[in-house]
mmCIF file of C-alpha atoms and ligand atoms in Angstrom:
data_model
loop_
_atom_site.group_PDB
_atom_site.id
_atom_site.type_symbol
_atom_site.label_atom_id
_atom_site.label_comp_id
_atom_site.label_asym_id
_atom_site.label_seq_id
_atom_site.Cartn_x
_atom_site.Cartn_y
_atom_site.Cartn_z
ATOM 1 C CA MET A 50 -3.256 -34.487 -5.444
ATOM 2 C CA ALA A 51 -0.456 -36.836 -4.689
ATOM 3 C CA SER A 52 1.459 -36.407 -7.985
ATOM 4 C CA VAL A 53 1.134 -32.540 -7.853
ATOM 5 C CA ARG A 54 2.382 -32.518 -4.250
ATOM 6 C CA SER A 55 5.289 -34.805 -4.972
ATOM 7 C CA SER A 56 6.442 -32.845 -7.866
ATOM 8 C CA TRP A 57 6.357 -29.568 -5.697
ATOM 9 C CA ASN A 58 8.097 -31.561 -2.911
ATOM 10 C CA GLU A 59 10.901 -32.373 -5.448
ATOM 11 C CA ARG A 60 11.087 -28.763 -6.516
ATOM 12 C CA HIS A 61 11.354 -27.430 -3.008
ATOM 13 C CA THR A 62 13.829 -30.056 -2.140
ATOM 14 C CA GLU A 63 15.999 -29.293 -5.346
ATOM 15 C CA ARG A 64 15.868 -25.534 -5.160
ATOM 16 C CA ARG A 65 17.208 -22.964 -2.463
ATOM 17 C CA THR A 66 14.262 -20.891 -1.536
ATOM 18 C CA ALA A 67 14.399 -17.258 -1.123
ATOM 19 C CA THR A 68 14.208 -15.985 2.396
ATOM 20 C CA ARG A 69 13.521 -12.309 1.685
ATOM 21 C CA PRO A 70 10.221 -11.130 0.919
ATOM 22 C CA ALA A 71 9.507 -10.136 -2.721
ATOM 23 C CA ALA A 72 10.023 -6.609 -3.426
ATOM 24 C CA PHE A 73 6.217 -6.416 -4.342
ATOM 25 C CA LEU A 74 5.409 -6.874 -0.747
ATOM 26 C CA ALA A 75 8.179 -5.160 1.036
ATOM 27 C CA ASP A 76 7.737 -2.031 -0.990
ATOM 28 C CA ARG A 77 3.996 -1.883 0.052
ATOM 29 C CA GLU A 78 4.457 -2.361 3.750
ATOM 30 C CA TYR A 79 2.908 1.024 4.207
ATOM 31 C CA LEU A 80 -0.432 -0.475 3.076
ATOM 32 C CA LEU A 81 -0.591 -3.139 5.694
ATOM 33 C CA PRO A 82 -3.409 -2.814 8.202
ATOM 34 C CA ALA A 83 -2.420 -2.308 12.003
ATOM 35 C CA GLY A 84 -2.803 -6.014 12.754
ATOM 36 C CA GLY A 85 -4.983 -9.125 12.720
ATOM 37 C CA ARG A 86 -4.949 -12.340 10.880
ATOM 38 C CA ALA A 87 -3.022 -12.937 7.761
ATOM 39 C CA LEU A 88 -3.096 -15.672 4.996
ATOM 40 C CA ASP A 89 -0.103 -16.623 2.881
ATOM 41 C CA VAL A 90 -1.720 -18.517 -0.130
ATOM 42 C CA ALA A 91 0.702 -21.152 -1.597
ATOM 43 C CA GLY A 92 3.206 -19.631 0.731
ATOM 44 C CA GLY A 93 5.971 -22.113 -0.001
ATOM 45 C CA ALA A 94 8.992 -21.888 2.411
ATOM 46 C CA GLY A 95 7.290 -19.058 4.262
ATOM 47 C CA ARG A 96 9.281 -15.992 3.430
ATOM 48 C CA HIS A 97 6.288 -13.726 3.287
ATOM 49 C CA ALA A 98 4.445 -15.459 6.284
ATOM 50 C CA VAL A 99 7.421 -14.868 8.508
ATOM 51 C CA TRP A 100 7.881 -11.348 7.321
ATOM 52 C CA LEU A 101 4.153 -10.634 8.210
ATOM 53 C CA ALA A 102 4.349 -12.626 11.514
ATOM 54 C CA ARG A 103 7.330 -10.267 12.409
ATOM 55 C CA ARG A 104 5.023 -7.236 12.017
ATOM 56 C CA GLY A 105 2.655 -8.775 14.452
ATOM 57 C CA PHE A 106 0.113 -10.682 12.197
ATOM 58 C CA GLU A 107 -1.188 -13.972 13.256
ATOM 59 C CA VAL A 108 -0.353 -15.824 10.032
ATOM 60 C CA THR A 109 -1.672 -19.009 8.428
ATOM 61 C CA LEU A 110 0.371 -20.389 5.534
ATOM 62 C CA VAL A 111 -1.319 -22.715 3.160
ATOM 63 C CA ASP A 112 0.557 -24.855 0.629
ATOM 64 C CA ILE A 113 0.404 -28.276 -1.056
ATOM 65 C CA ALA A 114 4.028 -29.212 -0.220
ATOM 66 C CA ASP A 115 4.901 -30.787 3.086
ATOM 67 C CA VAL A 116 8.597 -29.946 2.248
ATOM 68 C CA ALA A 117 7.774 -26.244 1.991
ATOM 69 C CA LEU A 118 5.520 -26.337 5.062
ATOM 70 C CA ALA A 119 8.398 -27.892 7.078
ATOM 71 C CA ARG A 120 10.695 -25.267 5.884
ATOM 72 C CA ALA A 121 8.346 -22.502 6.736
ATOM 73 C CA GLU A 122 7.818 -23.915 10.159
ATOM 74 C CA ALA A 123 11.647 -24.129 10.706
ATOM 75 C CA ALA A 124 11.954 -20.547 9.477
ATOM 76 C CA ALA A 125 9.274 -19.314 11.841
ATOM 77 C CA ALA A 126 10.971 -21.179 14.729
ATOM 78 C CA GLU A 127 14.145 -19.565 13.923
ATOM 79 C CA ALA A 128 12.645 -16.067 13.765
ATOM 80 C CA PRO A 129 11.048 -16.852 16.208
ATOM 81 C CA VAL A 130 7.547 -16.166 15.386
ATOM 82 C CA PRO A 131 4.328 -18.177 15.604
ATOM 83 C CA LEU A 132 2.834 -19.576 12.285
ATOM 84 C CA THR A 133 0.094 -21.912 11.476
ATOM 85 C CA THR A 134 0.681 -24.188 8.444
ATOM 86 C CA VAL A 135 -2.038 -25.954 6.547
ATOM 87 C CA GLN A 136 -1.452 -28.579 3.824
ATOM 88 C CA ALA A 137 -4.129 -28.161 0.973
ATOM 89 C CA ASP A 138 -4.354 -28.641 -2.622
ATOM 90 C CA LEU A 139 -5.980 -25.296 -3.506
ATOM 91 C CA SER A 140 -7.320 -26.687 -6.716
ATOM 92 C CA CYS A 141 -9.910 -28.701 -4.888
ATOM 93 C CA ASP A 142 -9.471 -28.066 -1.001
ATOM 94 C CA PRO A 143 -11.173 -25.017 0.652
ATOM 95 C CA LEU A 144 -9.240 -21.975 1.610
ATOM 96 C CA PRO A 145 -8.606 -21.599 5.446
ATOM 97 C CA ALA A 146 -11.809 -19.921 6.778
ATOM 98 C CA GLY A 147 -11.613 -16.463 8.195
ATOM 99 C CA ASP A 148 -11.896 -12.837 7.727
ATOM 100 C CA PHE A 149 -8.284 -11.868 7.111
ATOM 101 C CA ALA A 150 -6.678 -8.463 7.571
ATOM 102 C CA VAL A 151 -4.119 -9.302 4.879
ATOM 103 C CA ILE A 152 -3.890 -11.981 2.116
ATOM 104 C CA VAL A 153 -0.909 -12.614 0.049
ATOM 105 C CA VAL A 154 -0.773 -14.531 -3.106
ATOM 106 C CA HIS A 155 2.678 -14.360 -4.770
ATOM 107 C CA ASP A 156 3.932 -16.526 -7.627
ATOM 108 C CA TYR A 157 0.901 -18.881 -7.593
ATOM 109 C CA LEU A 158 -1.749 -18.599 -10.226
ATOM 110 C CA ASP A 159 -5.013 -20.386 -10.009
ATOM 111 C CA ARG A 160 -7.512 -17.911 -11.529
ATOM 112 C CA ASP A 161 -10.575 -19.586 -9.520
ATOM 113 C CA VAL A 162 -8.529 -19.169 -6.219
ATOM 114 C CA TRP A 163 -7.528 -15.528 -6.971
ATOM 115 C CA SER A 164 -11.247 -14.570 -7.748
ATOM 116 C CA ALA A 165 -12.282 -16.382 -4.427
ATOM 117 C CA LEU A 166 -9.628 -14.621 -2.140
ATOM 118 C CA PRO A 167 -11.312 -11.158 -1.817
ATOM 119 C CA ALA A 168 -14.394 -12.938 -0.029
ATOM 120 C CA SER A 169 -12.094 -13.801 2.836
ATOM 121 C CA LEU A 170 -11.079 -10.322 3.516
ATOM 122 C CA GLY A 171 -12.297 -8.793 6.601
ATOM 123 C CA PRO A 172 -13.427 -5.077 6.916
ATOM 124 C CA GLY A 173 -10.172 -2.991 6.107
ATOM 125 C CA GLY A 174 -8.467 -6.134 4.942
ATOM 126 C CA VAL A 175 -5.877 -5.865 2.092
ATOM 127 C CA LEU A 176 -5.287 -8.419 -0.600
ATOM 128 C CA PHE A 177 -1.626 -8.345 -2.227
ATOM 129 C CA ALA A 178 -1.495 -10.495 -5.453
ATOM 130 C CA CYS A 179 1.549 -10.679 -7.784
ATOM 131 C CA GLN A 180 2.366 -12.884 -10.804
ATOM 132 C CA PRO A 181 4.603 -12.740 -13.734
ATOM 133 C CA THR A 182 2.791 -12.119 -17.090
ATOM 134 C CA VAL A 183 3.522 -13.865 -20.478
ATOM 135 C CA ARG A 184 6.016 -11.023 -21.345
ATOM 136 C CA ASN A 185 8.369 -12.496 -18.744
ATOM 137 C CA LEU A 186 9.083 -15.346 -21.300
ATOM 138 C CA GLU A 187 10.869 -12.618 -23.355
ATOM 139 C CA ARG A 188 13.721 -12.907 -20.750
ATOM 140 C CA HIS A 189 12.989 -15.983 -18.702
ATOM 141 C CA PRO A 190 11.864 -19.467 -19.865
ATOM 142 C CA ARG A 191 10.310 -20.070 -16.373
ATOM 143 C CA PRO A 192 7.899 -19.739 -15.055
ATOM 144 C CA SER A 193 6.219 -21.599 -18.010
ATOM 145 C CA ALA A 194 3.008 -20.145 -19.662
ATOM 146 C CA ARG A 195 0.751 -22.181 -17.329
ATOM 147 C CA TRP A 196 1.745 -19.824 -14.518
ATOM 148 C CA LEU A 197 1.588 -16.509 -16.442
ATOM 149 C CA LEU A 198 -0.960 -13.957 -16.655
ATOM 150 C CA ASP A 199 -1.995 -12.473 -20.045
ATOM 151 C CA GLU A 200 -0.854 -9.001 -20.785
ATOM 152 C CA GLY A 201 -3.648 -6.704 -19.380
ATOM 153 C CA GLU A 202 -5.471 -9.668 -17.657
ATOM 154 C CA ILE A 203 -4.880 -8.393 -14.121
ATOM 155 C CA GLY A 204 -7.030 -5.293 -14.940
ATOM 156 C CA THR A 205 -9.797 -7.560 -15.980
ATOM 157 C CA LEU A 206 -9.635 -9.742 -13.114
ATOM 158 C CA ALA A 207 -9.640 -6.839 -10.771
ATOM 159 C CA GLN A 208 -12.784 -5.386 -12.647
ATOM 160 C CA VAL A 209 -14.632 -8.736 -12.252
ATOM 161 C CA VAL A 210 -14.115 -9.071 -8.488
ATOM 162 C CA VAL A 211 -14.919 -5.329 -7.727
ATOM 163 C CA ASP A 212 -18.106 -5.558 -9.856
ATOM 164 C CA ALA A 213 -19.079 -8.657 -7.904
ATOM 165 C CA ASP A 214 -18.519 -7.042 -4.656
ATOM 166 C CA PRO A 215 -18.867 -3.226 -4.367
ATOM 167 C CA ALA A 216 -17.031 -3.084 -0.873
ATOM 168 C CA LEU A 217 -13.890 -3.886 -2.592
ATOM 169 C CA GLN A 218 -11.691 -0.995 -3.582
ATOM 170 C CA VAL A 219 -8.854 -1.224 -6.106
ATOM 171 C CA VAL A 220 -5.802 0.163 -4.490
ATOM 172 C CA GLU A 221 -3.296 -0.806 -7.347
ATOM 173 C CA VAL A 222 -3.470 -2.474 -10.707
ATOM 174 C CA THR A 223 -0.123 -2.303 -12.483
ATOM 175 C CA GLU A 224 2.130 -4.437 -14.663
ATOM 176 C CA GLY A 225 5.664 -3.947 -15.913
ATOM 177 C CA TRP A 226 9.219 -4.778 -15.571
ATOM 178 C CA THR A 227 10.928 -4.825 -12.234
ATOM 179 C CA GLU A 228 14.452 -3.744 -11.449
ATOM 180 C CA GLU A 229 15.243 -7.436 -11.256
ATOM 181 C CA GLY A 230 14.071 -7.972 -14.912
ATOM 182 C CA ARG A 231 10.763 -9.777 -14.180
ATOM 183 C CA HIS A 232 7.700 -8.717 -16.035
ATOM 184 C CA GLU A 233 4.955 -8.903 -13.312
ATOM 185 C CA ALA A 234 1.292 -7.906 -12.901
ATOM 186 C CA ARG A 235 0.266 -6.547 -9.278
ATOM 187 C CA LEU A 236 -3.102 -6.242 -7.709
ATOM 188 C CA VAL A 237 -3.772 -4.590 -4.381
ATOM 189 C CA LEU A 238 -7.514 -4.565 -3.085
ATOM 190 C CA ARG A 239 -8.977 -3.288 0.118
ATOM 191 C CA ARG A 240 -12.273 -4.082 1.703
ATOM 192 C CA ARG A 241 -13.984 -0.979 2.900
ATOM 193 C CA ARG A 242 -14.869 -0.781 6.631
HETATM 194 C C1 LIG B 207 6.569 -20.502 -7.058
HETATM 195 S S1 LIG B 207 6.167 -21.009 -5.448
HETATM 196 C C2 LIG B 207 5.856 -19.634 -4.655
HETATM 197 C C3 LIG B 207 6.026 -19.655 -3.182
HETATM 198 C C4 LIG B 207 5.717 -18.287 -2.352
HETATM 199 N N1 LIG B 207 4.366 -17.847 -2.645
HETATM 200 C C5 LIG B 207 6.796 -17.283 -2.736
HETATM 201 O O1 LIG B 207 6.428 -16.342 -3.343
HETATM 202 O O2 LIG B 207 7.903 -17.603 -2.218
HETATM 203 C C6 LIG B 207 4.665 -21.741 -5.659
HETATM 204 C C7 LIG B 207 3.999 -22.435 -4.495
HETATM 205 O O3 LIG B 207 2.629 -22.981 -4.845
HETATM 206 C C8 LIG B 207 2.535 -24.156 -4.107
HETATM 207 N N2 LIG B 207 1.486 -24.831 -4.802
HETATM 208 C C9 LIG B 207 1.406 -25.318 -6.185
HETATM 209 N N3 LIG B 207 0.265 -25.992 -6.441
HETATM 210 C C10 LIG B 207 -0.473 -25.907 -5.388
HETATM 211 C C11 LIG B 207 -1.783 -26.240 -5.011
HETATM 212 N N4 LIG B 207 -2.530 -26.972 -6.073
HETATM 213 N N5 LIG B 207 -2.182 -25.950 -3.783
HETATM 214 C C12 LIG B 207 -1.536 -25.269 -2.903
HETATM 215 N N6 LIG B 207 -0.265 -25.002 -3.185
HETATM 216 C C13 LIG B 207 0.284 -25.207 -4.458
HETATM 217 C C14 LIG B 207 3.885 -24.861 -4.406
HETATM 218 O O4 LIG B 207 4.114 -25.840 -3.327
HETATM 219 C C15 LIG B 207 4.848 -23.744 -4.128
HETATM 220 O O5 LIG B 207 5.204 -23.362 -2.644
#
């Protein structure tokens, strides 16, 4: 964990982090439940966590990098909104426990983690997942292939989790180029009440 954490700490230290929520989430605000607990998975410097906290959710952000967690805490303090941060290596540590009303995973790909996330949705809870696909390499060298979904893979992932848990409902499975020139795959799932 130490080397992965230190390399992400370096990246967070070197790069300016976006403070606005991704269009993927902002454009789907109408899909948010009325309130409850929210989980921002590998949430980085907290742009989505703060956005959700401003909308009244009780947010937990989990990330491996303490530099990111410190930035997220500073952003929440400035907002000001409450925020719980958890340092964890999601490749081996468990997800924060709970029945969440909202789960966001944006720009973090671990297929095992993605598959496990729907189990943490409470009744009526919504999962928002978004990741670039391999076609993104046609225009951008990063993220590298390790972080990219295959073309069409999002549909397969959705089918696997819905087949395993019939209480899950697919709200959206799409992929394509965004206005910002990114090729991304998007998945929105809801747990029936
Ligand atoms: C590209 S950033 C995305 C951050 C945020 N989700 C966003 O969209 O702004 C990827 C994040 O994943 C975190 N991360 C990478 N590997 C991780 C791991 N094994 N466990 C937990 N977090 C990890 C990094 O620290 C970083 O904050």
